[in-house]
N, CA, C and O atoms as a GROMACS GRO file, in nm:
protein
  288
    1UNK      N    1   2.974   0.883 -15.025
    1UNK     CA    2   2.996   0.744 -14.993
    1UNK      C    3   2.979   0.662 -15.121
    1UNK      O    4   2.879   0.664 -15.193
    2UNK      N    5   3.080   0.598 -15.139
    2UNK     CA    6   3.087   0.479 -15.248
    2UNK      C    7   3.016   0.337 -15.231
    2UNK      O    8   3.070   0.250 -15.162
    3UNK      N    9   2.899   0.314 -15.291
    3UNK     CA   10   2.860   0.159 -15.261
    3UNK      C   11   2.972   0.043 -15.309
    3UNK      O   12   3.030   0.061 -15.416
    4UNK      N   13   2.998  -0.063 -15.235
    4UNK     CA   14   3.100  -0.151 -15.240
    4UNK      C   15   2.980  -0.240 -15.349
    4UNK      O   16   2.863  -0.253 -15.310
    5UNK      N   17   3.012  -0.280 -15.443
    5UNK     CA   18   2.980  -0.369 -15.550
    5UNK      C   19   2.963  -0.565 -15.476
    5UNK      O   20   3.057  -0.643 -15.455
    6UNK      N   21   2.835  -0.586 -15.458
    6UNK     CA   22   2.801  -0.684 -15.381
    6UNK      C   23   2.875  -0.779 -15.453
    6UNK      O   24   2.891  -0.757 -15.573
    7UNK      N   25   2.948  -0.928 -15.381
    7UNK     CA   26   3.010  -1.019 -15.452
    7UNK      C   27   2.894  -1.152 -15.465
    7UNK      O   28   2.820  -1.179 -15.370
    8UNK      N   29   2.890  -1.222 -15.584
    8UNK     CA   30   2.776  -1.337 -15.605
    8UNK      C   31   2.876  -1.479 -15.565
    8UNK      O   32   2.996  -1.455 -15.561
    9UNK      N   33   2.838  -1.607 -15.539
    9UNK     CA   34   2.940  -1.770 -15.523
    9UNK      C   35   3.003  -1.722 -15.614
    9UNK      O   36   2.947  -1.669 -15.710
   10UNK      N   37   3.142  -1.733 -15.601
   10UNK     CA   38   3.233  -1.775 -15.725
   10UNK      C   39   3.219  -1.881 -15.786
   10UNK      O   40   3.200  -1.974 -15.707
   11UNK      N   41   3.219  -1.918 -15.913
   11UNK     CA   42   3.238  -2.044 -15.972
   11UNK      C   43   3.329  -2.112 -15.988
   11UNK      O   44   3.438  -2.075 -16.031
   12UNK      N   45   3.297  -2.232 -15.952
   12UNK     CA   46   3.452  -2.336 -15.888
   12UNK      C   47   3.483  -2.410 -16.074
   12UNK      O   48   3.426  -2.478 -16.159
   13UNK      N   49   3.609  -2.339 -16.051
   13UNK     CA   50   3.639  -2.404 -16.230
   13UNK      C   51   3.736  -2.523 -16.188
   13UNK      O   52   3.836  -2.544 -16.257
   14UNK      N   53   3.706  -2.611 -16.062
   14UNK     CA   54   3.803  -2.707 -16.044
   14UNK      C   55   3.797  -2.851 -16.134
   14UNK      O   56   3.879  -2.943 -16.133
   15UNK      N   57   3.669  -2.841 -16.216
   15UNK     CA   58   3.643  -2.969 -16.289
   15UNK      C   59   3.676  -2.880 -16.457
   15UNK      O   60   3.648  -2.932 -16.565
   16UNK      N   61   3.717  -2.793 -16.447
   16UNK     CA   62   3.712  -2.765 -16.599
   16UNK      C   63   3.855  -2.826 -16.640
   16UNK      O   64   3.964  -2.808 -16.585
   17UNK      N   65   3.824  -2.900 -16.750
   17UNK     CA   66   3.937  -2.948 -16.872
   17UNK      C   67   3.960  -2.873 -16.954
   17UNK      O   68   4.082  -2.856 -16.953
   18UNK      N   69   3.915  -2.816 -17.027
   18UNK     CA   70   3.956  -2.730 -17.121
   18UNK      C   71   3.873  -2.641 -17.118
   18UNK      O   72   3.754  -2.644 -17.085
   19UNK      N   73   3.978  -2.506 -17.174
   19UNK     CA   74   3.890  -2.413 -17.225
   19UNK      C   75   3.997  -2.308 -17.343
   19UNK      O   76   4.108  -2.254 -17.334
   20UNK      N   77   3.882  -2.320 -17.460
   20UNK     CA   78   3.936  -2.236 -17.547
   20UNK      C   79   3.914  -2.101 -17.599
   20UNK      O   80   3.816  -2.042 -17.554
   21UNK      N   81   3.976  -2.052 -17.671
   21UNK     CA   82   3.949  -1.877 -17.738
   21UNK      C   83   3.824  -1.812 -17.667
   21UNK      O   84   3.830  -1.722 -17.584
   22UNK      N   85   3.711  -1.873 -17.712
   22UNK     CA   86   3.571  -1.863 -17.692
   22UNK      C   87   3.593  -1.860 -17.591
   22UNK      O   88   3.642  -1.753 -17.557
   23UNK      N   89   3.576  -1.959 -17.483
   23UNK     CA   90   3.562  -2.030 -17.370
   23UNK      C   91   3.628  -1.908 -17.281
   23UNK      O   92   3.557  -1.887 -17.182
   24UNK      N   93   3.711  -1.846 -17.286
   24UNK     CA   94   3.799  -1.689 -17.268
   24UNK      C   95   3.733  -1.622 -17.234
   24UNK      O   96   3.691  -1.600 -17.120
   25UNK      N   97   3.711  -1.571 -17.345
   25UNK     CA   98   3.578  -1.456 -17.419
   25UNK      C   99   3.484  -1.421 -17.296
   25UNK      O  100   3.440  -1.315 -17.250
   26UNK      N  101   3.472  -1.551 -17.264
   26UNK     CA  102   3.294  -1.528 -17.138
   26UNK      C  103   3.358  -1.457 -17.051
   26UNK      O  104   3.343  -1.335 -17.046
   27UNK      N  105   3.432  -1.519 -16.978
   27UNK     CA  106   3.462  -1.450 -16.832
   27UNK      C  107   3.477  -1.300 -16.847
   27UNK      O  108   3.380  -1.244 -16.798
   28UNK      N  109   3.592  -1.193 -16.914
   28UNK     CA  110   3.547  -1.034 -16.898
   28UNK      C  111   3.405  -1.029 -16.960
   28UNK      O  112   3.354  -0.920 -16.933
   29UNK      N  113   3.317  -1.113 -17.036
   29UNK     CA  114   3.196  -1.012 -17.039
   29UNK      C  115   3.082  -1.097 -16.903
   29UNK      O  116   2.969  -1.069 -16.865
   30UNK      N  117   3.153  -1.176 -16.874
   30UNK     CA  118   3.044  -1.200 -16.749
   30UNK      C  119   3.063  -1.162 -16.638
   30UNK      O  120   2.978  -1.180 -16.551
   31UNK      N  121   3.197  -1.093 -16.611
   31UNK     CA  122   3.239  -1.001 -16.519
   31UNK      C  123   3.184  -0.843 -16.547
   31UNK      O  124   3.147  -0.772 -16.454
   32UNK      N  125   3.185  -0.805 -16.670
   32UNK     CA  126   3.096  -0.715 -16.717
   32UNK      C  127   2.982  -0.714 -16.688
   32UNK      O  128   2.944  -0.624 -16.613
   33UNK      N  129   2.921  -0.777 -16.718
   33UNK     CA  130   2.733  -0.818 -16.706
   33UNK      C  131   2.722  -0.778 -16.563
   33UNK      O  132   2.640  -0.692 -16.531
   34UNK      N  133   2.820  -0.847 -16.451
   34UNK     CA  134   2.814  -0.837 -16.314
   34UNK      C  135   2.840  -0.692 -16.242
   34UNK      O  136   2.770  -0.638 -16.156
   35UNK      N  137   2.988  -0.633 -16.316
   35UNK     CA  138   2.989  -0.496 -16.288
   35UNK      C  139   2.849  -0.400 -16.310
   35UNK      O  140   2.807  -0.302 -16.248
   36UNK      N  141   2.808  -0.459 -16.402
   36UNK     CA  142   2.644  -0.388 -16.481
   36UNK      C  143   2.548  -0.404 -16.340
   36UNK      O  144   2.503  -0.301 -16.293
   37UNK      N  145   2.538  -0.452 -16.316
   37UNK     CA  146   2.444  -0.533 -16.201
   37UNK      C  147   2.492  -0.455 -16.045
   37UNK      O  148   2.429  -0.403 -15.953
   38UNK      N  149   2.618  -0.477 -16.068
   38UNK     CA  150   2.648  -0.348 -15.915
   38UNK      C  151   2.719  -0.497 -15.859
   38UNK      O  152   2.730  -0.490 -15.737
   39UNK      N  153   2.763  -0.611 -15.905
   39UNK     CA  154   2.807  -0.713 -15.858
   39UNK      C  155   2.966  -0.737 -15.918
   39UNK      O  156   3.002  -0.699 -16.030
   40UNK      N  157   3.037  -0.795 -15.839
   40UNK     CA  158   3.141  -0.855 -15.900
   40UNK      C  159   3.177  -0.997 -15.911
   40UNK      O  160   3.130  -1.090 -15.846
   41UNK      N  161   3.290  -1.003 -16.026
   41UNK     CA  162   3.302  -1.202 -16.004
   41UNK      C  163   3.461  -1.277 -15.959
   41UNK      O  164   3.566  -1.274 -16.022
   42UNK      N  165   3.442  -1.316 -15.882
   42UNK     CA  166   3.583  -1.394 -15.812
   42UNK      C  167   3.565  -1.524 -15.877
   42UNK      O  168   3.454  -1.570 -15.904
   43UNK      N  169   3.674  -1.583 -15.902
   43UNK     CA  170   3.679  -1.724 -15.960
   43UNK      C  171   3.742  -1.867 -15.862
   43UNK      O  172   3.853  -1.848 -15.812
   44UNK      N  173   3.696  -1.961 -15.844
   44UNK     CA  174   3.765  -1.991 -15.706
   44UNK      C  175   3.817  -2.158 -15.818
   44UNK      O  176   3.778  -2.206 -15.925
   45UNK      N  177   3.930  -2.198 -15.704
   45UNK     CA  178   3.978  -2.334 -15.734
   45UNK      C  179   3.977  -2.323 -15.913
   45UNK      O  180   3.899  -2.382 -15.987
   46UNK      N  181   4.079  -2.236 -15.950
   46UNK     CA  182   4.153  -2.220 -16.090
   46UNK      C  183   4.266  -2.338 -16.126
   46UNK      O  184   4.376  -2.355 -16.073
   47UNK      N  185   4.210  -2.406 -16.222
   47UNK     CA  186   4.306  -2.491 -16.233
   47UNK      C  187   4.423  -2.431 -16.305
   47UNK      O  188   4.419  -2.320 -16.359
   48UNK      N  189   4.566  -2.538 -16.301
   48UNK     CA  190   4.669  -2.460 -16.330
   48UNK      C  191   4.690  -2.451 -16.492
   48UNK      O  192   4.766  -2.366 -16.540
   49UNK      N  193   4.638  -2.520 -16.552
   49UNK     CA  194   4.661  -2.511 -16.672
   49UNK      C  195   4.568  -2.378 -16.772
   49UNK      O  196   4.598  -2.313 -16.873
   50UNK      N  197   4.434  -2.381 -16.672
   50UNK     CA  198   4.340  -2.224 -16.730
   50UNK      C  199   4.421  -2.102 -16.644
   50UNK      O  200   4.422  -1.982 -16.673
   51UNK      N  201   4.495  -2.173 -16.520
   51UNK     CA  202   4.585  -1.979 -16.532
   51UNK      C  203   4.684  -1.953 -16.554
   51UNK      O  204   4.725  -1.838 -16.536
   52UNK      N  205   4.736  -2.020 -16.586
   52UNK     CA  206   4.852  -1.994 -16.720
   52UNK      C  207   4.786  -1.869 -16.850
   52UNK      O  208   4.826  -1.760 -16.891
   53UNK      N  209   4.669  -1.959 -16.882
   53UNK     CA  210   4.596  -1.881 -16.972
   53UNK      C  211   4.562  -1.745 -16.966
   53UNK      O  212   4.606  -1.652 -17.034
   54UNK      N  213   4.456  -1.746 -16.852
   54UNK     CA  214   4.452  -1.632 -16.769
   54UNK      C  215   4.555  -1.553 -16.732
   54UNK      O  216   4.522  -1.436 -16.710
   55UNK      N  217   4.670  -1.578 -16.718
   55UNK     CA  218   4.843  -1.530 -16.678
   55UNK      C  219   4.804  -1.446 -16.853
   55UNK      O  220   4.751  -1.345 -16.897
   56UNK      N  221   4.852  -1.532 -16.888
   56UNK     CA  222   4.910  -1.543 -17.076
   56UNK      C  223   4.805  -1.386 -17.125
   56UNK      O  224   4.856  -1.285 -17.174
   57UNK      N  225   4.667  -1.402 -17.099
   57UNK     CA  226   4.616  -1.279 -17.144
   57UNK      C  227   4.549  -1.171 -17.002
   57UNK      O  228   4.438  -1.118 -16.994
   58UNK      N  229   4.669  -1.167 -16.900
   58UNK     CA  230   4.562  -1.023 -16.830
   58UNK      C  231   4.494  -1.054 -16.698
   58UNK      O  232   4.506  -1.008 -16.584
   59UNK      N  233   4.411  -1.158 -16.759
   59UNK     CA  234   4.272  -1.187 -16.653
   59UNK      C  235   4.291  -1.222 -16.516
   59UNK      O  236   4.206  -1.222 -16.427
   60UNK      N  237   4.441  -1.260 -16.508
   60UNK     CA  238   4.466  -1.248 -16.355
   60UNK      C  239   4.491  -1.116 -16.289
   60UNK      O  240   4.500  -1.112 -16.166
   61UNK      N  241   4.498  -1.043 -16.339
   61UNK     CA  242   4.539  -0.880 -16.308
   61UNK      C  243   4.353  -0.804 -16.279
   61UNK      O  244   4.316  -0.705 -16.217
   62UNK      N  245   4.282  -0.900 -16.352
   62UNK     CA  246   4.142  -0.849 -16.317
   62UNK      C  247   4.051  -0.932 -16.258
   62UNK      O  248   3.950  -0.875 -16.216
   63UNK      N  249   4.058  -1.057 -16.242
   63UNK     CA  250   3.935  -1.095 -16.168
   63UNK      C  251   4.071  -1.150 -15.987
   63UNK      O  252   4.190  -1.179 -15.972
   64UNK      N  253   3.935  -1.131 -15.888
   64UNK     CA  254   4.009  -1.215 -15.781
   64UNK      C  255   4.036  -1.360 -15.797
   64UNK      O  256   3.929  -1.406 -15.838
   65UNK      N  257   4.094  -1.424 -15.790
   65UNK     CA  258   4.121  -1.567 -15.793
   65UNK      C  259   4.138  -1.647 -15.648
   65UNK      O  260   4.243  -1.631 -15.586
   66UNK      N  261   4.054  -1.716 -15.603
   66UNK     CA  262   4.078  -1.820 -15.484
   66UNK      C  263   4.086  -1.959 -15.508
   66UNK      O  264   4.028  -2.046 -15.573
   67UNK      N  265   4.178  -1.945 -15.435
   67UNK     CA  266   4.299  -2.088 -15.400
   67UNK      C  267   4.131  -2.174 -15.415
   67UNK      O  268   4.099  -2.184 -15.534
   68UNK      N  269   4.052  -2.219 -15.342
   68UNK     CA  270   3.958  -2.328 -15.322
   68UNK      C  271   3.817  -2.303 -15.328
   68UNK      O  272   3.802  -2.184 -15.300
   69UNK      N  273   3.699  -2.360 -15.353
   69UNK     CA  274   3.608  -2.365 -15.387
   69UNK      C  275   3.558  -2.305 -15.248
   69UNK      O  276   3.626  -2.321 -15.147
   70UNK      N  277   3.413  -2.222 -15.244
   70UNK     CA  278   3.388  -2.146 -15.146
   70UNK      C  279   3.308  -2.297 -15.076
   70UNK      O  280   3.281  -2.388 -15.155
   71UNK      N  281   3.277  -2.313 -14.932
   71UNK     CA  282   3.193  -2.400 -14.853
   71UNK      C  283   3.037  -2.364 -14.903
   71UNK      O  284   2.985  -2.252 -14.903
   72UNK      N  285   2.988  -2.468 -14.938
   72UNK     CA  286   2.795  -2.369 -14.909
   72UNK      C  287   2.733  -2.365 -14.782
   72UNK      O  288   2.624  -2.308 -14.769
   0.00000   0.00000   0.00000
C-alpha cells in the first residue's frame, strides 16, 4: 500500500502583482520541501499573467492549479 502524500491550504496567489526569476525559483523548491514532508502543494486563484509564466516554464505540468481560493 502506497501512502497518498497529505495536501496543506493552497496559497491563494490572487493578490500577487508580480513575480520574478527569483520569485519562480520558490515554488519547485517549496513543493520540494513539501514532497520532503510527505505533503504536497496546489496553488489556487493563479492569476493570468503568473500562468503564462508558469505555462512559459513547466510548472503547470507540475503543480495542481485551482480556478479559486479554497473557503476556510
Amino acid at each position: 500500500m502506497t501512502a497518498r502524500p497529505r495536501h496543506t491550504a493552497p496559497p491563494d496567489l490572487s493578490g500577487l502583482e508580480f513575480c520574478d526569476s527569483s520569485g519562480i525559483t520558490v515554488f519547485p523548491a517549496a513543493r520540494q520541501r513539501a514532497l520532503d514532508a510527505g505533503a504536497d502543494v496546489a496553488l489556487a486563484a493563479v492569476p493570468a499573467n503568473l500562468l503564462r509564466v508558469l505555462t512559459l516554464v513547466g510548472l503547470d505540468r507540475v503543480f495542481t492549479l485551482l480556478p479559486d481560493s479554497p473557503t476556510p
